[in-house]
Short mmCIF file of C-alpha atoms in Angstrom, two decimals:
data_model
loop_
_atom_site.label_atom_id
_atom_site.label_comp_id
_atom_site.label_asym_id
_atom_site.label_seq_id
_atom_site.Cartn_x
_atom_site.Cartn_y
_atom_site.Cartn_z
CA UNK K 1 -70.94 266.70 311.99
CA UNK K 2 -70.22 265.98 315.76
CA UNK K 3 -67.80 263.04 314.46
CA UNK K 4 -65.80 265.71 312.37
CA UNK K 5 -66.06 268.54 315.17
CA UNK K 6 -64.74 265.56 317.91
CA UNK K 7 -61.87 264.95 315.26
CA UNK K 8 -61.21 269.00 314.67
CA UNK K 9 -61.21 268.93 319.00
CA UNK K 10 -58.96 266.17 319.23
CA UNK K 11 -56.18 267.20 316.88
CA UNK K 12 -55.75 270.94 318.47
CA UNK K 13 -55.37 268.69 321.73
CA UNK K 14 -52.90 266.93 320.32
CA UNK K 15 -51.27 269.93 318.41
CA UNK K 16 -51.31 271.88 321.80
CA UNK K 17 -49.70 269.05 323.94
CA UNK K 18 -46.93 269.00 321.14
CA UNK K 19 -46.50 272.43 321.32
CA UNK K 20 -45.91 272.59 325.15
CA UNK K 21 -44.25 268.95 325.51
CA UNK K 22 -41.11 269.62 327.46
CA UNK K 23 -38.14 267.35 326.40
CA UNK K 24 -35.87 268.42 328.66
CA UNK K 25 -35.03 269.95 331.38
CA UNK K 26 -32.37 270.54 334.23
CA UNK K 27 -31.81 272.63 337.39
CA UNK K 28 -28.11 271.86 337.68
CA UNK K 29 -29.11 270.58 341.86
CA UNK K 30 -27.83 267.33 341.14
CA UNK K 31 -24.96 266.61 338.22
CA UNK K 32 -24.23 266.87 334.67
CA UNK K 33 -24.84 263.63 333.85
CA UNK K 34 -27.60 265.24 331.00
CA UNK K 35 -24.28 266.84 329.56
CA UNK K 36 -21.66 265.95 327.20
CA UNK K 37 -19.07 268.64 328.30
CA UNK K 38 -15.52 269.21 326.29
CA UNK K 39 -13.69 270.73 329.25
CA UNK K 40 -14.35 269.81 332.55
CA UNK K 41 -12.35 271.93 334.17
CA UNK K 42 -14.29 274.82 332.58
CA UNK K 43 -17.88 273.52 332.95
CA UNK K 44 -18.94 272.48 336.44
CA UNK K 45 -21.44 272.99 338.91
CA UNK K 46 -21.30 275.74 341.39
CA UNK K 47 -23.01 277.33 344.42
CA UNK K 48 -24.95 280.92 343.21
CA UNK K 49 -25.30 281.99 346.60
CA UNK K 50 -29.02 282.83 345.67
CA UNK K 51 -31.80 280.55 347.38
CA UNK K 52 -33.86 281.25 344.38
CA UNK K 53 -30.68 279.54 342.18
CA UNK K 54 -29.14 277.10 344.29
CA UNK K 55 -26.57 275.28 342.59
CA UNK K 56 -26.14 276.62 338.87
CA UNK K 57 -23.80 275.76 335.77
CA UNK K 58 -20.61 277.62 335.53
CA UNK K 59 -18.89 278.05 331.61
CA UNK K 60 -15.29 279.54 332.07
CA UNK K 61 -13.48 280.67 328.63
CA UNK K 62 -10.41 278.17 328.06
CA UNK K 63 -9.40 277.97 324.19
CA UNK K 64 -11.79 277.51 321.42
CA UNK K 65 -13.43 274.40 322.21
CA UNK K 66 -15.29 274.68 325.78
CA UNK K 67 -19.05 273.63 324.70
CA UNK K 68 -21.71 271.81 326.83
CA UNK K 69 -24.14 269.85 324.80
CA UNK K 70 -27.15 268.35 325.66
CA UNK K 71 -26.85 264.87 325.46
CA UNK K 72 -29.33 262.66 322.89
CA UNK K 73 -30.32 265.96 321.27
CA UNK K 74 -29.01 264.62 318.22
CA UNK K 75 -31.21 265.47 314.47
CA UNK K 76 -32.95 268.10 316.81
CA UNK K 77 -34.70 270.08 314.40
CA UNK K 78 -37.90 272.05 316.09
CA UNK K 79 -37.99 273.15 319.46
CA UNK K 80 -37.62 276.09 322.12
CA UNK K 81 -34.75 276.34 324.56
CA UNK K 82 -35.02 278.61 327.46
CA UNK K 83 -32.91 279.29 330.76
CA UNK K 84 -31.56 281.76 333.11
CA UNK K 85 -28.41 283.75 332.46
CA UNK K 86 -26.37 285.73 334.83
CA UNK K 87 -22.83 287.46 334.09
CA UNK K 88 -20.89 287.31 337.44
CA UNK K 89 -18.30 289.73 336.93
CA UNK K 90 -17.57 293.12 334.80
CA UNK K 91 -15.18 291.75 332.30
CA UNK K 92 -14.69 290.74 328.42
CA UNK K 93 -17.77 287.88 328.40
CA UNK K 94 -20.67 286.35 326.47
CA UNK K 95 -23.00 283.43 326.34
CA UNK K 96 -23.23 281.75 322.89
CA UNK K 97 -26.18 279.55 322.30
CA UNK K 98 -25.65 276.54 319.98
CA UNK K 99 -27.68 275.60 317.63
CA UNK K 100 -27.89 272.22 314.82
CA UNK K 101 -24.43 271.32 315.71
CA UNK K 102 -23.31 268.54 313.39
CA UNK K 103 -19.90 266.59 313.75
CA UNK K 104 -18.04 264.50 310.74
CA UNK K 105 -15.09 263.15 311.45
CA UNK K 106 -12.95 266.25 312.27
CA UNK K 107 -15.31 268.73 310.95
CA UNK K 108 -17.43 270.69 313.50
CA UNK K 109 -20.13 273.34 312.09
CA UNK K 110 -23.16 274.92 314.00
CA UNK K 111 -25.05 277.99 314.53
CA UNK K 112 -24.43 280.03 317.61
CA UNK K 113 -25.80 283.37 318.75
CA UNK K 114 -24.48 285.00 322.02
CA UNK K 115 -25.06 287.87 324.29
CA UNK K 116 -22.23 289.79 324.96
CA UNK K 117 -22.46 290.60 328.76
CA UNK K 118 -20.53 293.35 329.38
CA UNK K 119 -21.61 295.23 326.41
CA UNK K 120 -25.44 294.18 326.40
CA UNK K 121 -26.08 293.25 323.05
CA UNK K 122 -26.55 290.42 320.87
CA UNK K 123 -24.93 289.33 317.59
CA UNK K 124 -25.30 285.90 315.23
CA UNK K 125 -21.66 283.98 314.88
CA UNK K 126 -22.44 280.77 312.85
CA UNK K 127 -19.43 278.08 313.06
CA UNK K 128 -18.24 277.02 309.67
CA UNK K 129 -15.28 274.18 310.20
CA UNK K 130 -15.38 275.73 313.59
CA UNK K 131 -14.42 279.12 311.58
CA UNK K 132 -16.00 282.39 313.62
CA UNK K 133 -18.17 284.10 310.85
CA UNK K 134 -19.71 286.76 312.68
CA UNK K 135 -18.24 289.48 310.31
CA UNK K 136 -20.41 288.30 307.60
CA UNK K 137 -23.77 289.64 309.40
CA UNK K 138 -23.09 292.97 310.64
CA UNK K 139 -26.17 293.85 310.28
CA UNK K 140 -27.61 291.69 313.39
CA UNK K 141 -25.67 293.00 315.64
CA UNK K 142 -28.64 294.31 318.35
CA UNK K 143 -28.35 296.04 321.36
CA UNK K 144 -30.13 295.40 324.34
CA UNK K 145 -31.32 298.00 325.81
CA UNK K 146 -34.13 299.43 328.68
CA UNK K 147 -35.60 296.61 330.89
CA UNK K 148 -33.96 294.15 328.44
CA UNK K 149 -30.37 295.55 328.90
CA UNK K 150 -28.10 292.88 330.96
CA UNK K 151 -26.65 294.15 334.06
CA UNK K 152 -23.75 292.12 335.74
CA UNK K 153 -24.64 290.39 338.65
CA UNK K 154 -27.99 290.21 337.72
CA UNK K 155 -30.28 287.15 336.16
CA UNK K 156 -31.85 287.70 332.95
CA UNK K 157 -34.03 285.21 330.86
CA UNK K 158 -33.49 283.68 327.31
CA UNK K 159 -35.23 281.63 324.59
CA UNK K 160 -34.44 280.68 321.35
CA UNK K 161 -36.91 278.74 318.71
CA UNK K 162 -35.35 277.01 316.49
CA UNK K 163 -37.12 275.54 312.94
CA UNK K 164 -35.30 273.78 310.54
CA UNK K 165 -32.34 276.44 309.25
CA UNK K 166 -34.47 278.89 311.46
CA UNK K 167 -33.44 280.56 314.73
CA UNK K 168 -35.61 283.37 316.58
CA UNK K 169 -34.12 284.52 319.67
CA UNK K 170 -35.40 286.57 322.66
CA UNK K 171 -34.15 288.05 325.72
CA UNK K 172 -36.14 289.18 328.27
CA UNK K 173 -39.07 290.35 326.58
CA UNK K 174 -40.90 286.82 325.35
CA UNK K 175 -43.34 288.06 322.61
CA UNK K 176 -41.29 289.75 320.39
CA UNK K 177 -38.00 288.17 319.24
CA UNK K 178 -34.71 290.58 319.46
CA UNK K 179 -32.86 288.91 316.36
CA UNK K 180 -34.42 286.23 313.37
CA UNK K 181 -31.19 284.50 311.46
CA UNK K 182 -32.34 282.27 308.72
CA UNK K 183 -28.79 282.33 307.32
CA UNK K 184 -27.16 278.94 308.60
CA UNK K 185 -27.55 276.26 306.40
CA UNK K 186 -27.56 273.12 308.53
CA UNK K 187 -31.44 272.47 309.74
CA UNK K 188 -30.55 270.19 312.62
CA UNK K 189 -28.38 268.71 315.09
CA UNK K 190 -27.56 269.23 318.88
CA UNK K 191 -28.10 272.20 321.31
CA UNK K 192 -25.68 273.71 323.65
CA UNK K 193 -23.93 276.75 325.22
CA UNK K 194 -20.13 278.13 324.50
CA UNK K 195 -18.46 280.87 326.66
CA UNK K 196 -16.23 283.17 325.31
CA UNK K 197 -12.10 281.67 324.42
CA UNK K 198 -11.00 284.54 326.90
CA UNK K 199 -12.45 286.20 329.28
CA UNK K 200 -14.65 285.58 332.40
CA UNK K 201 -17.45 283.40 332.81
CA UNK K 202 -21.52 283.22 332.79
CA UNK K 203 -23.80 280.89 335.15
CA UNK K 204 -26.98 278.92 333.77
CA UNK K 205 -29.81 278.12 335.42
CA UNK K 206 -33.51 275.87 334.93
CA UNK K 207 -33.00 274.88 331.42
CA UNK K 208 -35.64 274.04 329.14
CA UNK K 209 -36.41 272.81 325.90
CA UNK K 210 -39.79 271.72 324.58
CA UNK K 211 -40.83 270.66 321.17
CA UNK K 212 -43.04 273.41 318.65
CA UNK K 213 -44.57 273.09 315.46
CA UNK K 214 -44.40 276.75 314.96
CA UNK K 215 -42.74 279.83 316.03
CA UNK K 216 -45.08 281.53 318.65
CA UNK K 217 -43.97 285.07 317.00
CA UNK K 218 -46.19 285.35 313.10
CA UNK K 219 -45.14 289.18 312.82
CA UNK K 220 -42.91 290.77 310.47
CA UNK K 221 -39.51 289.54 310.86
CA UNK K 222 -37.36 291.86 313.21
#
């Protein structure tokens, strides 16, 4: 009985530490070495002018293709990815997550879900062939609103926990996801951020993704 309550003590250890193992992480005071980046003139590392932020990563719209992906995060298939997000300036702007991003040869797909800074709400825009499909899901389209809305100049935070095909996504409030899309077929690949193709820009800060077994949220789906 001890033996088997020793095992039963050992394997929630072990289940915990998976839970809470972070993977990666960066604070953008250094370089982008971590970073496979498309466009380096609109990716690069800037000064916040917050103490609190230091130096911070800058994604400025330029055509379709601006993307910074996390380098190694290939097959990447159960995790959370958190960071800081601020929108610098009052203008056309959004922050797309990305999500199981696969490449063959000339074919790009992925998931992506972004907050839309200057209008405070979220909506789910999957990449098909690198085709925009976020006219398909109407129906996610969520504003953010009360001590969750997004305010220009100011930082907010985001996670997302992705599972397989499976992405829950918060902002701000950390218990209760804003938007659950179960809708994009690919169930892994890399992880990365998009800014808008026009439009201004959005700064990230202390990035972090750790590996889960499950998604901390069990409630009905939002």
């Amino acid at each position: 009985m001890k033996l088997a309550v020793l095992l039963l003590l050992l394997a929630t250890a072990l289940m915990m530490s998976q839970e809470s193992g972070t993977i990666f992480q960066d604070d953008f005071e250094n370089d982008l070495s971590k970073w496979d980046i498309s466009e380096p003139d609109n990716i690069r590392l800037i000064d916040s002018g917050d103490p609190k932020h230091g130096q911070v990563m800058e994604l400025t719209p330029g055509g379709e293709f601006v993307r910074a992906l996390i380098k190694n995060s290939e097959g990447m298939n159960s995790y959370s990815i958190e960071a800081d997000l601020l929108f610098p300036q009052k203008e056309h702007n959004y922050f797309g997550l990305i999500y199981n991003y696969q490449q063959a040869g000339e074919r790009i797909d992925f998931g992506s879900i972004y907050i839309k800074g200057n209008g405070s709400y979220i909506r789910v825009n999957p990449r098909r062939d690198y085709n925009a499909h976020r006219t398909l899901y109407e129906e996610y389209k969520t504003p953010l609103v009360g001590e969750d809305a997004i305010e220009i100049g100011e930082w907010a935070r985001f996670k997302a926990e992705v599972i397989d095909s499976t992405c829950h996504f918060y902002v701000g409030d950390m218990t209760n996801p804003k938007v659950t899309f179960d809708l994009f077929e690919l169930k892994s690949g890399r992880i990365g951020f998009k800014p808008r193709v026009v439009g201004g820009a959005f700064w990230l800060d202390n990035v972090r993704v750790s590996s889960i077994l499950r998604f901390s949220y069990q409630g009905p789906m939002q």
